[in-house]
């Protein structure tokens, strides 16, 4: 029987002690954070379920597993997500990183307005001042062009604007002047160029 190639996932129930931690898992938790996780289990139970490889190697859920084992619940059964075949090394490592890294960013305003009065955010390592500074820095970075400005369109040059009110005129000019798709001078976006060098226009007009 051939090994299936397409990954399909299903839910099984196995004991926490039968799950195998990955020795190179790239995330760890502080003692304080583990305590918060224990408190979460006591209050809400097993809400999120671990993700395992075909051989029960943990892909996502290492911290939950360590808390369960440390608190004496290793024999307790848990729902887990498992694939229909063993992941390749590349698939395993790629998903391990994805599950640990792609968490999204906190929005400081939302946290302050809707969560700060209910949850002690700093107990979970969430500092509103630090988030605000990060967002300010990102805004400054985003304001800069992705690529250096080239001398095509600026206050130092004169621009003549030709307005096309229909596609026929637009297509005629595009063909006449050899307008092609070009990379934007401010970013890596590619689209139809609407800025032409005067020398090129004069030469094509002859």
mmCIF file with all atom_site columns, C-alpha atoms in Angstrom, residues 30-165:
data_model
loop_
_atom_site.group_PDB
_atom_site.id
_atom_site.type_symbol
_atom_site.label_atom_id
_atom_site.label_alt_id
_atom_site.label_comp_id
_atom_site.label_asym_id
_atom_site.label_entity_id
_atom_site.label_seq_id
_atom_site.pdbx_PDB_ins_code
_atom_site.Cartn_x
_atom_site.Cartn_y
_atom_site.Cartn_z
_atom_site.occupancy
_atom_site.B_iso_or_equiv
_atom_site.pdbx_formal_charge
_atom_site.auth_seq_id
_atom_site.auth_comp_id
_atom_site.auth_asym_id
_atom_site.auth_atom_id
_atom_site.pdbx_PDB_model_num
ATOM 1   C CA . UNK A 1 30  ? 9.242   31.459 32.250  1.00 0.00 ? 30  UNK A CA 1
ATOM 2   C CA . UNK A 1 31  ? 8.184   30.133 35.666  1.00 0.00 ? 31  UNK A CA 1
ATOM 3   C CA . UNK A 1 32  ? 5.668   32.971 35.944  1.00 0.00 ? 32  UNK A CA 1
ATOM 4   C CA . UNK A 1 33  ? 4.126   32.212 32.556  1.00 0.00 ? 33  UNK A CA 1
ATOM 5   C CA . UNK A 1 34  ? 3.852   28.511 33.378  1.00 0.00 ? 34  UNK A CA 1
ATOM 6   C CA . UNK A 1 35  ? 1.996   29.429 36.559  1.00 0.00 ? 35  UNK A CA 1
ATOM 7   C CA . UNK A 1 36  ? -0.446  31.482 34.506  1.00 0.00 ? 36  UNK A CA 1
ATOM 8   C CA . UNK A 1 37  ? -0.942  28.521 32.185  1.00 0.00 ? 37  UNK A CA 1
ATOM 9   C CA . UNK A 1 38  ? -1.678  26.282 35.182  1.00 0.00 ? 38  UNK A CA 1
ATOM 10  C CA . UNK A 1 39  ? -4.251  28.791 36.400  1.00 0.00 ? 39  UNK A CA 1
ATOM 11  C CA . UNK A 1 40  ? -5.788  28.881 32.937  1.00 0.00 ? 40  UNK A CA 1
ATOM 12  C CA . UNK A 1 41  ? -6.173  25.086 32.956  1.00 0.00 ? 41  UNK A CA 1
ATOM 13  C CA . UNK A 1 42  ? -7.820  25.207 36.385  1.00 0.00 ? 42  UNK A CA 1
ATOM 14  C CA . UNK A 1 43  ? -10.288 27.843 35.238  1.00 0.00 ? 43  UNK A CA 1
ATOM 15  C CA . UNK A 1 44  ? -11.030 26.952 31.607  1.00 0.00 ? 44  UNK A CA 1
ATOM 16  C CA . UNK A 1 45  ? -9.842  23.349 31.160  1.00 0.00 ? 45  UNK A CA 1
ATOM 17  C CA . UNK A 1 46  ? -8.353  21.991 27.921  1.00 0.00 ? 46  UNK A CA 1
ATOM 18  C CA . UNK A 1 47  ? -9.594  24.545 25.390  1.00 0.00 ? 47  UNK A CA 1
ATOM 19  C CA . UNK A 1 48  ? -6.768  24.382 22.845  1.00 0.00 ? 48  UNK A CA 1
ATOM 20  C CA . UNK A 1 49  ? -5.562  20.975 21.754  1.00 0.00 ? 49  UNK A CA 1
ATOM 21  C CA . UNK A 1 50  ? -1.996  19.870 20.948  1.00 0.00 ? 50  UNK A CA 1
ATOM 22  C CA . UNK A 1 51  ? -0.871  19.031 17.416  1.00 0.00 ? 51  UNK A CA 1
ATOM 23  C CA . UNK A 1 52  ? 1.165   15.823 17.088  1.00 0.00 ? 52  UNK A CA 1
ATOM 24  C CA . UNK A 1 53  ? 3.058   14.081 14.323  1.00 0.00 ? 53  UNK A CA 1
ATOM 25  C CA . UNK A 1 54  ? 2.007   10.580 13.258  1.00 0.00 ? 54  UNK A CA 1
ATOM 26  C CA . UNK A 1 55  ? 4.399   9.044  15.843  1.00 0.00 ? 55  UNK A CA 1
ATOM 27  C CA . UNK A 1 56  ? 3.050   11.251 18.702  1.00 0.00 ? 56  UNK A CA 1
ATOM 28  C CA . UNK A 1 57  ? 5.951   13.718 18.520  1.00 0.00 ? 57  UNK A CA 1
ATOM 29  C CA . UNK A 1 58  ? 4.600   17.093 19.654  1.00 0.00 ? 58  UNK A CA 1
ATOM 30  C CA . UNK A 1 59  ? 4.520   19.795 16.967  1.00 0.00 ? 59  UNK A CA 1
ATOM 31  C CA . UNK A 1 60  ? 2.484   22.398 18.863  1.00 0.00 ? 60  UNK A CA 1
ATOM 32  C CA . UNK A 1 61  ? 1.601   22.224 22.553  1.00 0.00 ? 61  UNK A CA 1
ATOM 33  C CA . UNK A 1 62  ? 4.922   21.669 24.324  1.00 0.00 ? 62  UNK A CA 1
ATOM 34  C CA . UNK A 1 63  ? 4.176   24.116 27.135  1.00 0.00 ? 63  UNK A CA 1
ATOM 35  C CA . UNK A 1 64  ? 0.718   22.676 27.811  1.00 0.00 ? 64  UNK A CA 1
ATOM 36  C CA . UNK A 1 65  ? 2.260   19.202 27.858  1.00 0.00 ? 65  UNK A CA 1
ATOM 37  C CA . UNK A 1 66  ? 4.986   20.186 30.331  1.00 0.00 ? 66  UNK A CA 1
ATOM 38  C CA . UNK A 1 67  ? 2.438   21.772 32.676  1.00 0.00 ? 67  UNK A CA 1
ATOM 39  C CA . UNK A 1 68  ? 0.183   18.700 32.568  1.00 0.00 ? 68  UNK A CA 1
ATOM 40  C CA . UNK A 1 69  ? 3.080   16.342 33.312  1.00 0.00 ? 69  UNK A CA 1
ATOM 41  C CA . UNK A 1 70  ? 4.462   18.569 36.088  1.00 0.00 ? 70  UNK A CA 1
ATOM 42  C CA . UNK A 1 71  ? 1.075   18.810 37.808  1.00 0.00 ? 71  UNK A CA 1
ATOM 43  C CA . UNK A 1 72  ? 0.468   15.043 37.802  1.00 0.00 ? 72  UNK A CA 1
ATOM 44  C CA . UNK A 1 73  ? -2.080  14.794 34.991  1.00 0.00 ? 73  UNK A CA 1
ATOM 45  C CA . UNK A 1 74  ? 0.047   12.625 32.684  1.00 0.00 ? 74  UNK A CA 1
ATOM 46  C CA . UNK A 1 75  ? -2.540  9.798  32.622  1.00 0.00 ? 75  UNK A CA 1
ATOM 47  C CA . UNK A 1 76  ? -5.348  12.176 31.673  1.00 0.00 ? 76  UNK A CA 1
ATOM 48  C CA . UNK A 1 77  ? -6.643  11.742 28.106  1.00 0.00 ? 77  UNK A CA 1
ATOM 49  C CA . UNK A 1 78  ? -6.588  14.725 25.759  1.00 0.00 ? 78  UNK A CA 1
ATOM 50  C CA . UNK A 1 79  ? -7.901  15.487 22.286  1.00 0.00 ? 79  UNK A CA 1
ATOM 51  C CA . UNK A 1 80  ? -5.062  15.945 19.800  1.00 0.00 ? 80  UNK A CA 1
ATOM 52  C CA . UNK A 1 81  ? -4.759  16.697 16.092  1.00 0.00 ? 81  UNK A CA 1
ATOM 53  C CA . UNK A 1 82  ? -2.789  14.095 14.124  1.00 0.00 ? 82  UNK A CA 1
ATOM 54  C CA . UNK A 1 83  ? -1.941  13.623 10.435  1.00 0.00 ? 83  UNK A CA 1
ATOM 55  C CA . UNK A 1 84  ? -2.619  10.589 8.239   1.00 0.00 ? 84  UNK A CA 1
ATOM 56  C CA . UNK A 1 85  ? 1.119   10.121 7.701   1.00 0.00 ? 85  UNK A CA 1
ATOM 57  C CA . UNK A 1 86  ? 4.404   11.103 9.289   1.00 0.00 ? 86  UNK A CA 1
ATOM 58  C CA . UNK A 1 87  ? 5.575   14.576 8.329   1.00 0.00 ? 87  UNK A CA 1
ATOM 59  C CA . UNK A 1 88  ? 8.887   14.947 6.555   1.00 0.00 ? 88  UNK A CA 1
ATOM 60  C CA . UNK A 1 89  ? 11.625  16.727 8.517   1.00 0.00 ? 89  UNK A CA 1
ATOM 61  C CA . UNK A 1 90  ? 11.046  19.885 6.463   1.00 0.00 ? 90  UNK A CA 1
ATOM 62  C CA . UNK A 1 91  ? 7.263   19.805 7.015   1.00 0.00 ? 91  UNK A CA 1
ATOM 63  C CA . UNK A 1 92  ? 7.692   19.205 10.734  1.00 0.00 ? 92  UNK A CA 1
ATOM 64  C CA . UNK A 1 93  ? 10.172  22.029 11.264  1.00 0.00 ? 93  UNK A CA 1
ATOM 65  C CA . UNK A 1 94  ? 8.259   24.450 9.039   1.00 0.00 ? 94  UNK A CA 1
ATOM 66  C CA . UNK A 1 95  ? 4.971   23.935 10.860  1.00 0.00 ? 95  UNK A CA 1
ATOM 67  C CA . UNK A 1 96  ? 6.715   24.017 14.241  1.00 0.00 ? 96  UNK A CA 1
ATOM 68  C CA . UNK A 1 97  ? 8.042   27.486 13.420  1.00 0.00 ? 97  UNK A CA 1
ATOM 69  C CA . UNK A 1 98  ? 4.714   28.630 11.939  1.00 0.00 ? 98  UNK A CA 1
ATOM 70  C CA . UNK A 1 99  ? 2.763   27.544 15.018  1.00 0.00 ? 99  UNK A CA 1
ATOM 71  C CA . UNK A 1 100 ? 5.214   29.330 17.311  1.00 0.00 ? 100 UNK A CA 1
ATOM 72  C CA . UNK A 1 101 ? 5.856   32.478 15.297  1.00 0.00 ? 101 UNK A CA 1
ATOM 73  C CA . UNK A 1 102 ? 2.676   33.526 13.483  1.00 0.00 ? 102 UNK A CA 1
ATOM 74  C CA . UNK A 1 103 ? 0.684   34.824 16.421  1.00 0.00 ? 103 UNK A CA 1
ATOM 75  C CA . UNK A 1 104 ? -0.115  38.340 15.210  1.00 0.00 ? 104 UNK A CA 1
ATOM 76  C CA . UNK A 1 105 ? 0.661   41.578 17.015  1.00 0.00 ? 105 UNK A CA 1
ATOM 77  C CA . UNK A 1 106 ? -1.218  43.145 19.902  1.00 0.00 ? 106 UNK A CA 1
ATOM 78  C CA . UNK A 1 107 ? -3.032  46.426 19.255  1.00 0.00 ? 107 UNK A CA 1
ATOM 79  C CA . UNK A 1 108 ? -2.266  48.668 22.210  1.00 0.00 ? 108 UNK A CA 1
ATOM 80  C CA . UNK A 1 109 ? -5.420  50.759 21.944  1.00 0.00 ? 109 UNK A CA 1
ATOM 81  C CA . UNK A 1 110 ? -7.676  47.685 21.961  1.00 0.00 ? 110 UNK A CA 1
ATOM 82  C CA . UNK A 1 111 ? -5.860  46.189 24.946  1.00 0.00 ? 111 UNK A CA 1
ATOM 83  C CA . UNK A 1 112 ? -6.034  49.412 26.940  1.00 0.00 ? 112 UNK A CA 1
ATOM 84  C CA . UNK A 1 113 ? -9.714  50.046 26.183  1.00 0.00 ? 113 UNK A CA 1
ATOM 85  C CA . UNK A 1 114 ? -11.193 46.554 26.376  1.00 0.00 ? 114 UNK A CA 1
ATOM 86  C CA . UNK A 1 115 ? -8.849  44.318 28.398  1.00 0.00 ? 115 UNK A CA 1
ATOM 87  C CA . UNK A 1 116 ? -6.727  46.331 30.861  1.00 0.00 ? 116 UNK A CA 1
ATOM 88  C CA . UNK A 1 117 ? -9.499  46.661 33.458  1.00 0.00 ? 117 UNK A CA 1
ATOM 89  C CA . UNK A 1 118 ? -10.244 42.922 33.397  1.00 0.00 ? 118 UNK A CA 1
ATOM 90  C CA . UNK A 1 119 ? -6.842  41.274 32.945  1.00 0.00 ? 119 UNK A CA 1
ATOM 91  C CA . UNK A 1 120 ? -3.511  42.124 34.545  1.00 0.00 ? 120 UNK A CA 1
ATOM 92  C CA . UNK A 1 121 ? -1.703  42.416 31.212  1.00 0.00 ? 121 UNK A CA 1
ATOM 93  C CA . UNK A 1 122 ? 1.792   42.614 32.712  1.00 0.00 ? 122 UNK A CA 1
ATOM 94  C CA . UNK A 1 123 ? 1.264   39.191 34.295  1.00 0.00 ? 123 UNK A CA 1
ATOM 95  C CA . UNK A 1 124 ? 1.336   37.865 30.732  1.00 0.00 ? 124 UNK A CA 1
ATOM 96  C CA . UNK A 1 125 ? 4.350   39.907 29.675  1.00 0.00 ? 125 UNK A CA 1
ATOM 97  C CA . UNK A 1 126 ? 2.210   42.472 27.833  1.00 0.00 ? 126 UNK A CA 1
ATOM 98  C CA . UNK A 1 127 ? 3.470   46.027 28.333  1.00 0.00 ? 127 UNK A CA 1
ATOM 99  C CA . UNK A 1 128 ? 1.376   48.735 26.695  1.00 0.00 ? 128 UNK A CA 1
ATOM 100 C CA . UNK A 1 129 ? 4.222   51.290 26.650  1.00 0.00 ? 129 UNK A CA 1
ATOM 101 C CA . UNK A 1 130 ? 6.518   48.849 24.852  1.00 0.00 ? 130 UNK A CA 1
ATOM 102 C CA . UNK A 1 131 ? 3.802   48.004 22.288  1.00 0.00 ? 131 UNK A CA 1
ATOM 103 C CA . UNK A 1 132 ? 3.227   51.707 21.598  1.00 0.00 ? 132 UNK A CA 1
ATOM 104 C CA . UNK A 1 133 ? 6.949   52.277 20.999  1.00 0.00 ? 133 UNK A CA 1
ATOM 105 C CA . UNK A 1 134 ? 7.139   49.317 18.610  1.00 0.00 ? 134 UNK A CA 1
ATOM 106 C CA . UNK A 1 135 ? 4.176   50.600 16.592  1.00 0.00 ? 135 UNK A CA 1
ATOM 107 C CA . UNK A 1 136 ? 5.673   54.093 16.453  1.00 0.00 ? 136 UNK A CA 1
ATOM 108 C CA . UNK A 1 137 ? 8.935   52.654 15.143  1.00 0.00 ? 137 UNK A CA 1
ATOM 109 C CA . UNK A 1 138 ? 7.093   50.541 12.529  1.00 0.00 ? 138 UNK A CA 1
ATOM 110 C CA . UNK A 1 139 ? 5.128   53.580 11.373  1.00 0.00 ? 139 UNK A CA 1
ATOM 111 C CA . UNK A 1 140 ? 8.380   55.499 10.881  1.00 0.00 ? 140 UNK A CA 1
ATOM 112 C CA . UNK A 1 141 ? 9.889   52.642 8.911   1.00 0.00 ? 141 UNK A CA 1
ATOM 113 C CA . UNK A 1 142 ? 6.774   52.240 6.736   1.00 0.00 ? 142 UNK A CA 1
ATOM 114 C CA . UNK A 1 143 ? 6.848   55.931 5.889   1.00 0.00 ? 143 UNK A CA 1
ATOM 115 C CA . UNK A 1 144 ? 10.172  55.494 4.111   1.00 0.00 ? 144 UNK A CA 1
ATOM 116 C CA . UNK A 1 145 ? 10.125  54.237 0.512   1.00 0.00 ? 145 UNK A CA 1
ATOM 117 C CA . UNK A 1 146 ? 10.934  50.580 0.036   1.00 0.00 ? 146 UNK A CA 1
ATOM 118 C CA . UNK A 1 147 ? 13.348  51.476 -2.774  1.00 0.00 ? 147 UNK A CA 1
ATOM 119 C CA . UNK A 1 148 ? 15.475  54.626 -3.237  1.00 0.00 ? 148 UNK A CA 1
ATOM 120 C CA . UNK A 1 149 ? 13.752  57.498 -5.024  1.00 0.00 ? 149 UNK A CA 1
ATOM 121 C CA . UNK A 1 150 ? 14.867  57.785 -8.620  1.00 0.00 ? 150 UNK A CA 1
ATOM 122 C CA . UNK A 1 151 ? 14.698  60.972 -10.646 1.00 0.00 ? 151 UNK A CA 1
ATOM 123 C CA . UNK A 1 152 ? 11.450  60.388 -12.483 1.00 0.00 ? 152 UNK A CA 1
ATOM 124 C CA . UNK A 1 153 ? 8.867   62.498 -10.727 1.00 0.00 ? 153 UNK A CA 1
ATOM 125 C CA . UNK A 1 154 ? 9.633   65.218 -8.190  1.00 0.00 ? 154 UNK A CA 1
ATOM 126 C CA . UNK A 1 155 ? 9.391   68.964 -7.640  1.00 0.00 ? 155 UNK A CA 1
ATOM 127 C CA . UNK A 1 156 ? 12.576  69.475 -9.672  1.00 0.00 ? 156 UNK A CA 1
ATOM 128 C CA . UNK A 1 157 ? 10.975  68.313 -12.920 1.00 0.00 ? 157 UNK A CA 1
ATOM 129 C CA . UNK A 1 158 ? 8.125   69.548 -15.096 1.00 0.00 ? 158 UNK A CA 1
ATOM 130 C CA . UNK A 1 159 ? 5.297   67.102 -15.781 1.00 0.00 ? 159 UNK A CA 1
ATOM 131 C CA . UNK A 1 160 ? 2.785   67.143 -18.652 1.00 0.00 ? 160 UNK A CA 1
ATOM 132 C CA . UNK A 1 161 ? -0.382  65.203 -17.882 1.00 0.00 ? 161 UNK A CA 1
ATOM 133 C CA . UNK A 1 162 ? -2.411  63.593 -20.674 1.00 0.00 ? 162 UNK A CA 1
ATOM 134 C CA . UNK A 1 163 ? -5.923  62.670 -19.538 1.00 0.00 ? 163 UNK A CA 1
ATOM 135 C CA . UNK A 1 164 ? -7.541  59.654 -21.231 1.00 0.00 ? 164 UNK A CA 1
ATOM 136 C CA . UNK A 1 165 ? -11.319 59.551 -20.910 1.00 0.00 ? 165 UNK A CA 1
#
